[in-house]
Amino acid sequence: MRIPQLSLFIENKPGRLAVPCRLLAQAGINIVTLALSDTQHFGILRLIVRQWQRAKEVLEAAGMVVAVTEVLAVEVADRPGGLAELLEIFAQAGINVEYMYAFTARLGAKAVMIFRFDNLDAAINALARAGINPVSPIDLYEKLEEA
Amino acid sequence: MTCQRVAADLPEAFHPVNSVDYLPRQLLRHLQSMRLRQTVAAAYQHFPLLRQRMHKQRIAPEDIRTIDDLVKLPFITKTDLTDGDPDDWLAAPKEKIVRYQTVALLPGKVFTVPFTVADLRLWHQLLVRCLAACGLERSDVVLLPGGRYLFSQAAMLSSALEALGAAVVLSPATHPDQLLPTIKRLGVSAICTPASYMLAMVEQCQRHGAELRGLALRMALLFGEPTSQQTTQRIEQAAEVKVFEFFGLDELFNPGLAGQCPVGGLHVLEDHCLAEIIDPTSGAPLPDGQSGELVLTTLGREAMPLVRYRTGVQTALVPEPCVCGRTLRCIRPIAQQGQQLLSVQGVSVWASQIEAVLQAVVGAVPPYRIVPATADGWGQVELQVEVTPQIIRDQVAALETLHAKLCEQLESAIGVAWSVRLVEPHTVGRQRS
């Protein structure tokens, strides 16, 4: 249920973002989803890929520094208020969402969001109490690749 | 004769041709040997550590007759100065000391250098000679920008310039926008400042579209920090000036130990400062032309006569006499002073200080690089730090916190504001392993 996410440091300069993408493409690794968070001088590129260990090796072999963090993928009802209901669960449990981003593809009638929490275990417990199971990595990669 | 006219006008007027700069080597040797005997006698009498070492090596002050005997003497190191009681390095009665200059000889280790009236007068004379050697004359108008950075150096330099008959322009301003009107109005012909400031000024002028070329400006007199060849070229091209470099050390005279002539030779004022080059590992003297550590012996310093002082400066003695006609020998341009990386806003910065901050904040020393005088503003120095596995985070806020911590701790450890930039791995060469 925990999904490994790769994070890369990228300087805020033209062409820098293309480098890791090209490296992964050359290695035949498909990027399931990504998000970029930036400041004036630098950005952090977060990647979800199925073969994350190999992706990490490829990027590190090219001299990049990669951080691996565990995140959760959670299905969100694709209707007004869907996300708000989910966030309410975390708010009530006092769990902080560090950041989140969405998938472009859907799983059936639902959207999928990636969440990074300050306390991952607490988030999993809170979701379980609310009867929600995060999407497992296998489901995530397979279903998204079928779609 | 020009020099007679000058002499008549100004009682203290100076002409280089009359100075020791042109003394025949044989006479200079005589003078040096005589002064060396005085230096050794005073140092032996007043410095317990030196006395102890000379006893151990069974050398008496009387054994030092000429400058050829210099190699028999033990060295004095920076650690010797900083670890001892400052009074153990004082050769004059305390009542005769009129100035103390504090200097960070080693990271976190401050030494106070004493000066008597005679020492200050000597310093003044040495500066007059250095300035005259560049071809400065009475018609020159010399700007000393940024008074607050220059401390004692500004006062010493301005009085030496005035003694030469040049007009000194003192200004607290450092920004070219504020200085340019003055430069134009007074027809400033020379700027006297540390190299990093001159470079920053040139760069700022270029960014603002201001022009330093085509003015009366003809010289840049740089002191206080080692100047790279690229910096010199950059300044000379952008401002259409000739760069003259002055070398000095805070613990002796800074500047005032060596100065450049119009031919480019960096002449050591050998009648007051005996230069040797040694192998830094074995301590053995090296032949002329070979690069090693500069060792200096003061000749004529009253409050703190130093014998074979290891400067930590890497250079070589030029074997050939300079074509300018001065008999004083030249040293090669100084690229780096020991572990000291650079001088930022007049503050010495060591690699070890930066590395200590990195170790404290990051928990390791990632590859880093210092880029002086960047686009971030006047004299602001940028530290570029590579993002390593110890630094990388998936959260922007975590990196920003780390960045802020680095800025804050660098400022408190070194005393000047820094701009820190996190850069991608393998973009800077490792500064020091």
PDB file of N, CA and C in Angstrom, chain A residues 36-95:
ATOM      1  N   LEU A  36       6.139  18.648  -9.894  1.00  0.00           N
ATOM      2  CA  LEU A  36       7.304  19.520  -9.696  1.00  0.00           C
ATOM      3  C   LEU A  36       6.920  20.622  -8.729  1.00  0.00           C
ATOM      4  N   SER A  37       7.775  20.803  -7.735  1.00  0.00           N
ATOM      5  CA  SER A  37       7.552  21.865  -6.767  1.00  0.00           C
ATOM      6  C   SER A  37       8.749  22.784  -6.867  1.00  0.00           C
ATOM      7  N   ASP A  38       8.530  24.073  -7.007  1.00  0.00           N
ATOM      8  CA  ASP A  38       9.702  24.918  -7.261  1.00  0.00           C
ATOM      9  C   ASP A  38       9.735  26.185  -6.440  1.00  0.00           C
ATOM     10  N   THR A  39      10.972  26.724  -6.312  1.00  0.00           N
ATOM     11  CA  THR A  39      11.203  28.026  -5.697  1.00  0.00           C
ATOM     12  C   THR A  39      11.918  28.861  -6.748  1.00  0.00           C
ATOM     13  N   GLN A  40      12.401  30.014  -6.347  1.00  0.00           N
ATOM     14  CA  GLN A  40      13.070  30.901  -7.302  1.00  0.00           C
ATOM     15  C   GLN A  40      14.317  30.240  -7.901  1.00  0.00           C
ATOM     16  N   HIS A  41      15.045  29.485  -7.068  1.00  0.00           N
ATOM     17  CA  HIS A  41      16.330  28.968  -7.537  1.00  0.00           C
ATOM     18  C   HIS A  41      16.335  27.486  -7.871  1.00  0.00           C
ATOM     19  N   PHE A  42      15.469  26.728  -7.235  1.00  0.00           N
ATOM     20  CA  PHE A  42      15.528  25.291  -7.490  1.00  0.00           C
ATOM     21  C   PHE A  42      14.149  24.676  -7.443  1.00  0.00           C
ATOM     22  N   GLY A  43      14.083  23.416  -7.876  1.00  0.00           N
ATOM     23  CA  GLY A  43      12.827  22.695  -7.830  1.00  0.00           C
ATOM     24  C   GLY A  43      13.079  21.275  -7.366  1.00  0.00           C
ATOM     25  N   ILE A  44      12.013  20.609  -6.913  1.00  0.00           N
ATOM     26  CA  ILE A  44      12.127  19.193  -6.590  1.00  0.00           C
ATOM     27  C   ILE A  44      11.149  18.449  -7.478  1.00  0.00           C
ATOM     28  N   LEU A  45      11.712  17.511  -8.230  1.00  0.00           N
ATOM     29  CA  LEU A  45      10.892  16.712  -9.128  1.00  0.00           C
ATOM     30  C   LEU A  45      10.560  15.405  -8.421  1.00  0.00           C
ATOM     31  N   ARG A  46       9.252  15.109  -8.304  1.00  0.00           N
ATOM     32  CA  ARG A  46       8.839  13.860  -7.659  1.00  0.00           C
ATOM     33  C   ARG A  46       8.254  12.940  -8.711  1.00  0.00           C
ATOM     34  N   LEU A  47       8.718  11.709  -8.690  1.00  0.00           N
ATOM     35  CA  LEU A  47       8.359  10.760  -9.736  1.00  0.00           C
ATOM     36  C   LEU A  47       7.766   9.500  -9.132  1.00  0.00           C
ATOM     37  N   ILE A  48       6.715   8.999  -9.748  1.00  0.00           N
ATOM     38  CA  ILE A  48       6.223   7.664  -9.419  1.00  0.00           C
ATOM     39  C   ILE A  48       6.473   6.808 -10.656  1.00  0.00           C
ATOM     40  N   VAL A  49       7.288   5.793 -10.486  1.00  0.00           N
ATOM     41  CA  VAL A  49       7.558   4.857 -11.581  1.00  0.00           C
ATOM     42  C   VAL A  49       7.418   3.445 -11.029  1.00  0.00           C
ATOM     43  N   ARG A  50       7.081   2.535 -11.924  1.00  0.00           N
ATOM     44  CA  ARG A  50       6.876   1.172 -11.453  1.00  0.00           C
ATOM     45  C   ARG A  50       8.194   0.529 -11.008  1.00  0.00           C
ATOM     46  N   GLN A  51       9.219   0.633 -11.895  1.00  0.00           N
ATOM     47  CA  GLN A  51      10.508   0.030 -11.552  1.00  0.00           C
ATOM     48  C   GLN A  51      11.366   1.085 -10.847  1.00  0.00           C
ATOM     49  N   TRP A  52      10.940   1.421  -9.623  1.00  0.00           N
ATOM     50  CA  TRP A  52      11.592   2.558  -8.973  1.00  0.00           C
ATOM     51  C   TRP A  52      13.056   2.285  -8.642  1.00  0.00           C
ATOM     52  N   GLN A  53      13.391   1.007  -8.301  1.00  0.00           N
ATOM     53  CA  GLN A  53      14.787   0.713  -7.969  1.00  0.00           C
ATOM     54  C   GLN A  53      15.699   0.898  -9.181  1.00  0.00           C
ATOM     55  N   ARG A  54      15.194   0.404 -10.323  1.00  0.00           N
ATOM     56  CA  ARG A  54      16.003   0.540 -11.539  1.00  0.00           C
ATOM     57  C   ARG A  54      16.093   2.007 -11.959  1.00  0.00           C
ATOM     58  N   ALA A  55      14.977   2.715 -11.815  1.00  0.00           N
ATOM     59  CA  ALA A  55      14.965   4.141 -12.154  1.00  0.00           C
ATOM     60  C   ALA A  55      15.990   4.888 -11.296  1.00  0.00           C
ATOM     61  N   LYS A  56      16.028   4.526 -10.014  1.00  0.00           N
ATOM     62  CA  LYS A  56      16.969   5.170  -9.097  1.00  0.00           C
ATOM     63  C   LYS A  56      18.404   4.900  -9.546  1.00  0.00           C
ATOM     64  N   GLU A  57      18.657   3.624  -9.924  1.00  0.00           N
ATOM     65  CA  GLU A  57      20.005   3.268 -10.383  1.00  0.00           C
ATOM     66  C   GLU A  57      20.400   4.061 -11.624  1.00  0.00           C
ATOM     67  N   VAL A  58      19.454   4.153 -12.555  1.00  0.00           N
ATOM     68  CA  VAL A  58      19.727   4.862 -13.819  1.00  0.00           C
ATOM     69  C   VAL A  58      20.057   6.331 -13.539  1.00  0.00           C
ATOM     70  N   LEU A  59      19.255   6.950 -12.672  1.00  0.00           N
ATOM     71  CA  LEU A  59      19.444   8.376 -12.381  1.00  0.00           C
ATOM     72  C   LEU A  59      20.742   8.603 -11.607  1.00  0.00           C
ATOM     73  N   GLU A  60      21.008   7.689 -10.660  1.00  0.00           N
ATOM     74  CA  GLU A  60      22.223   7.851  -9.856  1.00  0.00           C
ATOM     75  C   GLU A  60      23.474   7.605 -10.698  1.00  0.00           C
ATOM     76  N   ALA A  61      23.356   6.656 -11.633  1.00  0.00           N
ATOM     77  CA  ALA A  61      24.500   6.381 -12.514  1.00  0.00           C
ATOM     78  C   ALA A  61      24.827   7.613 -13.345  1.00  0.00           C
ATOM     79  N   ALA A  62      23.813   8.437 -13.610  1.00  0.00           N
ATOM     80  CA  ALA A  62      24.039   9.661 -14.379  1.00  0.00           C
ATOM     81  C   ALA A  62      24.448  10.822 -13.472  1.00  0.00           C
ATOM     82  N   GLY A  63      24.729  10.499 -12.201  1.00  0.00           N
ATOM     83  CA  GLY A  63      25.242  11.525 -11.291  1.00  0.00           C
ATOM     84  C   GLY A  63      24.174  12.304 -10.548  1.00  0.00           C
ATOM     85  N   MET A  64      22.907  11.868 -10.627  1.00  0.00           N
ATOM     86  CA  MET A  64      21.870  12.608  -9.913  1.00  0.00           C
ATOM     87  C   MET A  64      21.722  12.048  -8.505  1.00  0.00           C
ATOM     88  N   VAL A  65      21.203  12.887  -7.623  1.00  0.00           N
ATOM     89  CA  VAL A  65      20.986  12.458  -6.246  1.00  0.00           C
ATOM     90  C   VAL A  65      19.486  12.244  -6.055  1.00  0.00           C
ATOM     91  N   VAL A  66      19.132  11.061  -5.583  1.00  0.00           N
ATOM     92  CA  VAL A  66      17.721  10.676  -5.515  1.00  0.00           C
ATOM     93  C   VAL A  66      17.327  10.360  -4.072  1.00  0.00           C
ATOM     94  N   ALA A  67      16.205  10.902  -3.640  1.00  0.00           N
ATOM     95  CA  ALA A  67      15.658  10.549  -2.329  1.00  0.00           C
ATOM     96  C   ALA A  67      14.435   9.665  -2.554  1.00  0.00           C
ATOM     97  N   VAL A  68      14.297   8.618  -1.723  1.00  0.00           N
ATOM     98  CA  VAL A  68      13.122   7.755  -1.824  1.00  0.00           C
ATOM     99  C   VAL A  68      12.227   8.015  -0.617  1.00  0.00           C
ATOM    100  N   THR A  69      10.977   8.310  -0.879  1.00  0.00           N
ATOM    101  CA  THR A  69      10.023   8.579   0.187  1.00  0.00           C
ATOM    102  C   THR A  69       8.790   7.712  -0.052  1.00  0.00           C
ATOM    103  N   GLU A  70       8.154   7.298   1.028  1.00  0.00           N
ATOM    104  CA  GLU A  70       6.929   6.522   0.851  1.00  0.00           C
ATOM    105  C   GLU A  70       5.729   7.454   0.876  1.00  0.00           C
ATOM    106  N   VAL A  71       4.853   7.235  -0.087  1.00  0.00           N
ATOM    107  CA  VAL A  71       3.642   8.056  -0.174  1.00  0.00           C
ATOM    108  C   VAL A  71       2.443   7.104  -0.278  1.00  0.00           C
ATOM    109  N   LEU A  72       1.240   7.653  -0.193  1.00  0.00           N
ATOM    110  CA  LEU A  72       0.025   6.849  -0.333  1.00  0.00           C
ATOM    111  C   LEU A  72      -0.735   7.300  -1.567  1.00  0.00           C
ATOM    112  N   ALA A  73      -1.308   6.337  -2.273  1.00  0.00           N
ATOM    113  CA  ALA A  73      -2.220   6.674  -3.370  1.00  0.00           C
ATOM    114  C   ALA A  73      -3.640   6.373  -2.872  1.00  0.00           C
ATOM    115  N   VAL A  74      -4.499   7.362  -2.948  1.00  0.00           N
ATOM    116  CA  VAL A  74      -5.856   7.186  -2.421  1.00  0.00           C
ATOM    117  C   VAL A  74      -6.856   7.559  -3.509  1.00  0.00           C
ATOM    118  N   GLU A  75      -7.898   6.713  -3.603  1.00  0.00           N
ATOM    119  CA  GLU A  75      -8.941   7.008  -4.587  1.00  0.00           C
ATOM    120  C   GLU A  75      -9.847   8.111  -4.052  1.00  0.00           C
ATOM    121  N   VAL A  76     -10.227   8.969  -4.934  1.00  0.00           N
ATOM    122  CA  VAL A  76     -11.103  10.083  -4.558  1.00  0.00           C
ATOM    123  C   VAL A  76     -12.296  10.064  -5.496  1.00  0.00           C
ATOM    124  N   ALA A  77     -13.501  10.128  -4.897  1.00  0.00           N
ATOM    125  CA  ALA A  77     -14.713  10.156  -5.725  1.00  0.00           C
ATOM    126  C   ALA A  77     -14.672  11.383  -6.619  1.00  0.00           C
ATOM    127  N   ASP A  78     -14.887  11.158  -7.921  1.00  0.00           N
ATOM    128  CA  ASP A  78     -14.768  12.249  -8.889  1.00  0.00           C
ATOM    129  C   ASP A  78     -16.070  13.033  -8.972  1.00  0.00           C
ATOM    130  N   ARG A  79     -16.388  13.728  -7.868  1.00  0.00           N
ATOM    131  CA  ARG A  79     -17.584  14.577  -7.815  1.00  0.00           C
ATOM    132  C   ARG A  79     -17.292  15.723  -6.863  1.00  0.00           C
ATOM    133  N   PRO A  80     -18.107  16.803  -6.906  1.00  0.00           N
ATOM    134  CA  PRO A  80     -17.851  17.923  -5.988  1.00  0.00           C
ATOM    135  C   PRO A  80     -17.819  17.441  -4.550  1.00  0.00           C
ATOM    136  N   GLY A  81     -16.816  17.836  -3.802  1.00  0.00           N
ATOM    137  CA  GLY A  81     -16.738  17.461  -2.386  1.00  0.00           C
ATOM    138  C   GLY A  81     -15.998  16.176  -2.133  1.00  0.00           C
ATOM    139  N   GLY A  82     -15.612  15.452  -3.185  1.00  0.00           N
ATOM    140  CA  GLY A  82     -14.910  14.182  -3.019  1.00  0.00           C
ATOM    141  C   GLY A  82     -13.610  14.334  -2.252  1.00  0.00           C
ATOM    142  N   LEU A  83     -12.809  15.288  -2.667  1.00  0.00           N
ATOM    143  CA  LEU A  83     -11.516  15.507  -2.020  1.00  0.00           C
ATOM    144  C   LEU A  83     -11.702  16.069  -0.615  1.00  0.00           C
ATOM    145  N   ALA A  84     -12.693  16.970  -0.478  1.00  0.00           N
ATOM    146  CA  ALA A  84     -12.930  17.599   0.829  1.00  0.00           C
ATOM    147  C   ALA A  84     -13.251  16.541   1.883  1.00  0.00           C
ATOM    148  N   GLU A  85     -14.058  15.544   1.503  1.00  0.00           N
ATOM    149  CA  GLU A  85     -14.417  14.475   2.460  1.00  0.00           C
ATOM    150  C   GLU A  85     -13.182  13.717   2.919  1.00  0.00           C
ATOM    151  N   LEU A  86     -12.312  13.456   1.973  1.00  0.00           N
ATOM    152  CA  LEU A  86     -11.090  12.714   2.283  1.00  0.00           C
ATOM    153  C   LEU A  86     -10.174  13.526   3.213  1.00  0.00           C
ATOM    154  N   LEU A  87     -10.023  14.798   2.872  1.00  0.00           N
ATOM    155  CA  LEU A  87      -9.135  15.661   3.667  1.00  0.00           C
ATOM    156  C   LEU A  87      -9.664  15.830   5.091  1.00  0.00           C
ATOM    157  N   GLU A  88     -11.010  15.785   5.210  1.00  0.00           N
ATOM    158  CA  GLU A  88     -11.651  15.904   6.525  1.00  0.00           C
ATOM    159  C   GLU A  88     -11.173  14.785   7.461  1.00  0.00           C
ATOM    160  N   ILE A  89     -11.006  13.578   6.884  1.00  0.00           N
ATOM    161  CA  ILE A  89     -10.540  12.433   7.673  1.00  0.00           C
ATOM    162  C   ILE A  89      -9.182  12.730   8.301  1.00  0.00           C
ATOM    163  N   PHE A  90      -8.279  13.275   7.482  1.00  0.00           N
ATOM    164  CA  PHE A  90      -6.928  13.583   7.986  1.00  0.00           C
ATOM    165  C   PHE A  90      -6.974  14.721   8.995  1.00  0.00           C
ATOM    166  N   ALA A  91      -7.796  15.713   8.699  1.00  0.00           N
ATOM    167  CA  ALA A  91      -7.873  16.869   9.594  1.00  0.00           C
ATOM    168  C   ALA A  91      -8.333  16.431  10.978  1.00  0.00           C
ATOM    169  N   GLN A  92      -9.353  15.563  11.013  1.00  0.00           N
ATOM    170  CA  GLN A  92      -9.870  15.127  12.305  1.00  0.00           C
ATOM    171  C   GLN A  92      -8.865  14.276  13.072  1.00  0.00           C
ATOM    172  N   ALA A  93      -8.053  13.533  12.354  1.00  0.00           N
ATOM    173  CA  ALA A  93      -7.035  12.708  13.014  1.00  0.00           C
ATOM    174  C   ALA A  93      -5.778  13.515  13.335  1.00  0.00           C
ATOM    175  N   GLY A  94      -5.792  14.788  12.976  1.00  0.00           N
ATOM    176  CA  GLY A  94      -4.636  15.650  13.278  1.00  0.00           C
ATOM    177  C   GLY A  94      -3.399  15.294  12.460  1.00  0.00           C
ATOM    178  N   ILE A  95      -3.629  14.827  11.222  1.00  0.00           N
ATOM    179  CA  ILE A  95      -2.508  14.429  10.369  1.00  0.00           C
ATOM    180  C   ILE A  95      -2.263  15.510   9.331  1.00  0.00           C
TER     181      ILE A  95
END
